mmCIF file of C-alpha atoms in Angstrom:
data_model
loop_
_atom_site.group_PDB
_atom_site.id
_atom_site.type_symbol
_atom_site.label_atom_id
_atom_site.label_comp_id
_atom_site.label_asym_id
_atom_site.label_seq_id
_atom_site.Cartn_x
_atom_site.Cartn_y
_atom_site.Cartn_z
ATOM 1 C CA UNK A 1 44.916 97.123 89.328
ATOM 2 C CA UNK A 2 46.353 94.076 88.301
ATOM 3 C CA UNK A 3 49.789 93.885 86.726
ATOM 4 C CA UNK A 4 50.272 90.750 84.641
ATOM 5 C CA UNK A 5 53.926 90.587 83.042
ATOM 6 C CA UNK A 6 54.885 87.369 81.200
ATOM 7 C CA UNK A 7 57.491 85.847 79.222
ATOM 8 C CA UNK A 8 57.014 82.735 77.199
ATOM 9 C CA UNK A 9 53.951 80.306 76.810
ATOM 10 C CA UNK A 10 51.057 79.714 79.513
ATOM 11 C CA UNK A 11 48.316 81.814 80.603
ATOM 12 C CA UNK A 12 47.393 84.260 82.885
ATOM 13 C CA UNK A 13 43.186 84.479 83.818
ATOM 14 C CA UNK A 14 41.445 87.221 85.656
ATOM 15 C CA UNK A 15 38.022 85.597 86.434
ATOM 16 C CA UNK A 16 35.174 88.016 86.830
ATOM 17 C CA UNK A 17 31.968 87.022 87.952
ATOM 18 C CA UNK A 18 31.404 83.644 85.610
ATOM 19 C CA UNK A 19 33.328 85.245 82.660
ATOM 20 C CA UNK A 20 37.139 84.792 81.765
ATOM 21 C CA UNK A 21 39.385 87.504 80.985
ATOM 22 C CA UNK A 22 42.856 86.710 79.216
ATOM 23 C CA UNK A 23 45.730 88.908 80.822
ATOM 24 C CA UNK A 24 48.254 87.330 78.619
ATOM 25 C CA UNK A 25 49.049 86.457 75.429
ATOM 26 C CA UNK A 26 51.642 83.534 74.269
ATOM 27 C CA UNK A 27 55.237 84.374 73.290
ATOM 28 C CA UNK A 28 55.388 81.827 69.742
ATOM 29 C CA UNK A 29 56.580 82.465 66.708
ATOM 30 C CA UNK A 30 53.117 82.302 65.178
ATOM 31 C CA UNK A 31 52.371 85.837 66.281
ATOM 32 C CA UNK A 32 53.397 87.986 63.339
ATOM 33 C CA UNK A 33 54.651 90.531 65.813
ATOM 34 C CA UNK A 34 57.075 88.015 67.329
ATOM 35 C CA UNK A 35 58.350 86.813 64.324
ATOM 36 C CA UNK A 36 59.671 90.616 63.138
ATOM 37 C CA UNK A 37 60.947 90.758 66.501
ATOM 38 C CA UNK A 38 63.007 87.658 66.076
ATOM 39 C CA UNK A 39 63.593 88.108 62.356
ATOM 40 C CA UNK A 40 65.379 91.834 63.483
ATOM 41 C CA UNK A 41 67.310 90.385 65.840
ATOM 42 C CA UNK A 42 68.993 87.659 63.465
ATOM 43 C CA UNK A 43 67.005 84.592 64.033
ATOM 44 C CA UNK A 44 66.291 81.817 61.729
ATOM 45 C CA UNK A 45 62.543 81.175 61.222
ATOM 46 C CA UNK A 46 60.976 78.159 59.677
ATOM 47 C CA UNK A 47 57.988 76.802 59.446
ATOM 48 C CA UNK A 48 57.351 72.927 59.439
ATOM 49 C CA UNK A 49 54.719 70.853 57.447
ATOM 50 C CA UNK A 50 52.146 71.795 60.050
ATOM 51 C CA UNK A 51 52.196 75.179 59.588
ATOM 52 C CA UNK A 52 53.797 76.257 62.929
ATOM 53 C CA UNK A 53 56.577 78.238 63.072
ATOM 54 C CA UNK A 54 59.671 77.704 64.931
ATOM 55 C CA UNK A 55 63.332 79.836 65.762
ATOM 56 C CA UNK A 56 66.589 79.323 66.231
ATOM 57 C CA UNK A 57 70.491 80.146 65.203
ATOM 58 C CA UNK A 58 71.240 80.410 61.833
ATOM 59 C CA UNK A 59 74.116 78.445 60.376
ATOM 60 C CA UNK A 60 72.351 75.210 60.691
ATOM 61 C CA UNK A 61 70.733 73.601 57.403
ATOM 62 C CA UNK A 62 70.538 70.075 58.774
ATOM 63 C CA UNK A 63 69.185 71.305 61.922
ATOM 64 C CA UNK A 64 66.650 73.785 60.066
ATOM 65 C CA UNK A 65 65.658 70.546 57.000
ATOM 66 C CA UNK A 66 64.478 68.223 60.061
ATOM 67 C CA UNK A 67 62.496 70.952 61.874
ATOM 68 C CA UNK A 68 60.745 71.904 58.914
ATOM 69 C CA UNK A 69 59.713 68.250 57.741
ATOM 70 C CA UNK A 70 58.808 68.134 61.348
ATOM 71 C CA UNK A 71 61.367 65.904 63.009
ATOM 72 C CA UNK A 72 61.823 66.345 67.225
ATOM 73 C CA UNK A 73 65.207 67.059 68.176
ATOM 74 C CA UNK A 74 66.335 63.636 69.604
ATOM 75 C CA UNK A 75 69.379 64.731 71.652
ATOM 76 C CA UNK A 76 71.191 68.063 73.397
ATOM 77 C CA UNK A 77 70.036 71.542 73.867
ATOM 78 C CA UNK A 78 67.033 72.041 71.479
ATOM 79 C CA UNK A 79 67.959 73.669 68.147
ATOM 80 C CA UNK A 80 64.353 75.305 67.419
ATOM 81 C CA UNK A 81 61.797 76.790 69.609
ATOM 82 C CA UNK A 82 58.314 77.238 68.960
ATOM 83 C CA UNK A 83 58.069 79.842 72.340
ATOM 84 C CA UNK A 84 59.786 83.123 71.171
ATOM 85 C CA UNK A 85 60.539 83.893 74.633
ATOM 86 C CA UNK A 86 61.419 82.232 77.865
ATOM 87 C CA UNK A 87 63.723 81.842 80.427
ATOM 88 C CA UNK A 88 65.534 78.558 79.767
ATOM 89 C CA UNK A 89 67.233 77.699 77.005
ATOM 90 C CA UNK A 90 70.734 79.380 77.241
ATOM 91 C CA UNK A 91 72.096 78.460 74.615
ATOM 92 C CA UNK A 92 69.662 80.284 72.911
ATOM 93 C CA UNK A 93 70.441 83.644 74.299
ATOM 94 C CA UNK A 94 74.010 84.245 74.464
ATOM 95 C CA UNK A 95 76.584 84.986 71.702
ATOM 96 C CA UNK A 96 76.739 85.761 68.643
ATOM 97 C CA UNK A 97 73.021 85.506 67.808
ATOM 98 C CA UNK A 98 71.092 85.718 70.952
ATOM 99 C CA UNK A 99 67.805 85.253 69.645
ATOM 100 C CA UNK A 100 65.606 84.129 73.189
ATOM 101 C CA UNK A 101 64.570 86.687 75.434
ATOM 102 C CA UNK A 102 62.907 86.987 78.844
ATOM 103 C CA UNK A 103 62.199 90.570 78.339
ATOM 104 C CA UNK A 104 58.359 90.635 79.246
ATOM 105 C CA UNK A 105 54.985 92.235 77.983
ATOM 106 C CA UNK A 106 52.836 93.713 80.841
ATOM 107 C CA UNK A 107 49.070 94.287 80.859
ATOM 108 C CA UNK A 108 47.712 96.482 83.216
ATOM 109 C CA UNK A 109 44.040 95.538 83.881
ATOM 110 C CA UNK A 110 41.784 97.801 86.157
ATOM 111 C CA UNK A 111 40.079 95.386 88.776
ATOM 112 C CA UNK A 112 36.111 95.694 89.942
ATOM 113 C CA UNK A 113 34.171 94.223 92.651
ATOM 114 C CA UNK A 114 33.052 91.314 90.096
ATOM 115 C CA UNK A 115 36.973 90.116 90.405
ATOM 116 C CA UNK A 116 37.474 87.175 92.062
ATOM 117 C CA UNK A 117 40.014 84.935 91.411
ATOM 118 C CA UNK A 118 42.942 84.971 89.195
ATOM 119 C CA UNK A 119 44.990 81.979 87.476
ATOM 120 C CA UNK A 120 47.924 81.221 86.315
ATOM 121 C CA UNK A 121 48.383 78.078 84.011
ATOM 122 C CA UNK A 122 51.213 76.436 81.886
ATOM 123 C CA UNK A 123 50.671 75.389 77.925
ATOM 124 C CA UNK A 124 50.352 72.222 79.151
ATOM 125 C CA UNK A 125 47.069 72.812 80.735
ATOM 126 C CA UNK A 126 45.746 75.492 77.825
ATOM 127 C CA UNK A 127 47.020 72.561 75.229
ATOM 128 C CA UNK A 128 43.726 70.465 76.210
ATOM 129 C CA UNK A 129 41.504 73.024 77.827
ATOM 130 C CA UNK A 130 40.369 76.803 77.072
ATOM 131 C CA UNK A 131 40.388 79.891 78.932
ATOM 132 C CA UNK A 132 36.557 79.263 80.223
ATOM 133 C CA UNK A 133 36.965 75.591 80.655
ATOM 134 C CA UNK A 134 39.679 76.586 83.434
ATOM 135 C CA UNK A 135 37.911 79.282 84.703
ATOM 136 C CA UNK A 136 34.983 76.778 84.750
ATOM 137 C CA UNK A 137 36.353 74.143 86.603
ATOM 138 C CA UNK A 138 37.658 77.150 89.114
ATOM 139 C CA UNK A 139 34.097 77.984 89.802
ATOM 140 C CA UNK A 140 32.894 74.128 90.565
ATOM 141 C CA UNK A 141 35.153 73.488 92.866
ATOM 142 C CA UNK A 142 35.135 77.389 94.538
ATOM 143 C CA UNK A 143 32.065 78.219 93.975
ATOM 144 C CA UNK A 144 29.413 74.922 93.859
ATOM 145 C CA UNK A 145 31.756 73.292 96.450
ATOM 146 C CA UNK A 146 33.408 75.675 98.799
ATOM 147 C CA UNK A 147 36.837 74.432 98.751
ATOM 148 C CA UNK A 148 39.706 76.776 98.281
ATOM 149 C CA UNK A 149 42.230 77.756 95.496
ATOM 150 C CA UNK A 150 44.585 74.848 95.888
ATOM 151 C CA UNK A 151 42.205 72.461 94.698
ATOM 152 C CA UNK A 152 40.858 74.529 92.209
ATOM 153 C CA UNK A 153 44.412 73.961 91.205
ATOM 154 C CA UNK A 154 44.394 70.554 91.345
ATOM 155 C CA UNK A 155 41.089 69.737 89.478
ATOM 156 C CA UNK A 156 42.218 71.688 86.803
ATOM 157 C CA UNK A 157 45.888 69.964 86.754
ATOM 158 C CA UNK A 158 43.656 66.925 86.885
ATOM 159 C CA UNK A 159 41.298 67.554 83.972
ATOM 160 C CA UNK A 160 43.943 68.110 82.065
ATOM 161 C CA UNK A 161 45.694 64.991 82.846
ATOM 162 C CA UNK A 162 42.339 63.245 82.055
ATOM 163 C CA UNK A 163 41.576 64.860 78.875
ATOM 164 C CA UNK A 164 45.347 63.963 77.384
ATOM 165 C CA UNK A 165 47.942 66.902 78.763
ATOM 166 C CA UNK A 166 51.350 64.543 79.119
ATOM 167 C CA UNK A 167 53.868 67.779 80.312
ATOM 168 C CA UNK A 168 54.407 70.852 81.748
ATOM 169 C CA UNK A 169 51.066 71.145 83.766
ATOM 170 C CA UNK A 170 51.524 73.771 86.224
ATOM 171 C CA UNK A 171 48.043 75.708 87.842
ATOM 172 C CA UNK A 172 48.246 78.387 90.598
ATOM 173 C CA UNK A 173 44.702 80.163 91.597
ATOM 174 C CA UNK A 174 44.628 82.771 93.528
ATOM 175 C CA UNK A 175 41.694 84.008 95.263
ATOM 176 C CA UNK A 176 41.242 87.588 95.519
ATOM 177 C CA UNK A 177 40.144 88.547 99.123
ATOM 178 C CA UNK A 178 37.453 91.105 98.352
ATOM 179 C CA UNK A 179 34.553 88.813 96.894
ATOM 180 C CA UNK A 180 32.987 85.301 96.572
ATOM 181 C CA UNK A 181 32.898 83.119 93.267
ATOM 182 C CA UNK A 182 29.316 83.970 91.863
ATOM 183 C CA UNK A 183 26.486 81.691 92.960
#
């Protein structure tokens, strides 16, 4: 079995055979779910010109005007979050309105022989590629190539970089021990 818990944005990948299989799901406030979450525990939600939600505190119009016409925060601690859940971001979580979590969701997924890898990628990587572009770029280098799971890694940090991705680009594969990538 693999256990995937998460909290906050990026992706977790279970890659069987030459298909991709999602173990996680984003925390944002674009998920309905996550939105009555926030909503019941006293968060302000907005949502900007673009149509993407965002949370925060109440008590702060100014704050809550710029977000919605879809202005960056341009100094301190960030007022609004698109992630509904995280780990940073104190200021966010503690009194009186402590409206970021790290509480997780876990997925339980039952593994098979066809398992081979799994991965584990920031938003900044998913912002430019999807689920089987990763997974695809896992099999080149694994599979047509023979290297290992760091530079899986790194090609995928890579195409990422090359197609655009300017922050948070984290990848870890790891390579389950029982099976090969499929020819």
């Amino acid at each position: 079995k693999l256990f995937a818990a998460w909290s906050g944005t990026g992706h977790a990948l279970l890659l069987r055979g030459r298909q991709v299989i999602r173990c996680s799901e984003d925390h944002v406030c674009n998920r309905e779910e996550e939105r009555r979450r926030l909503s019941n525990a006293g968060c302000q939600l907005i949502q900007d010109l673009r149509g993407v939600w965002w949370m925060g505190r109440p008590g702060n119009p100014e704050l809550a005007w710029a977000r919605q016409q879809c202005y960056e925060d341009v100094a301190g601690p960030k007022s609004f979050l698109a992630a509904s859940r995280g780990f940073g971001d104190l200021l966010l979580k503690g009194p009186p309105y402590p409206v970021l979590s790290a509480s997780p969701e876990v997925q339980v997924i039952d593994l098979c022989p066809e398992d081979w890898a799994v991965v584990i990628a920031t938003r900044g990587v998913f912002a430019v590629l999807s689920d089987q572009d990763v997974a695809n770029a896992c099999w080149d280098v694994m599979a047509q190539n023979g290297a290992g799971p760091q530079e899986a890694a790194q090609v995928v940090t890579q195409r990422a970089l090359q197609l655009g991705a300017k922050t948070n680009l984290t990848c870890i594969v790891m390579k389950l021990g029982w099976t090969k990538p499929p020819l």
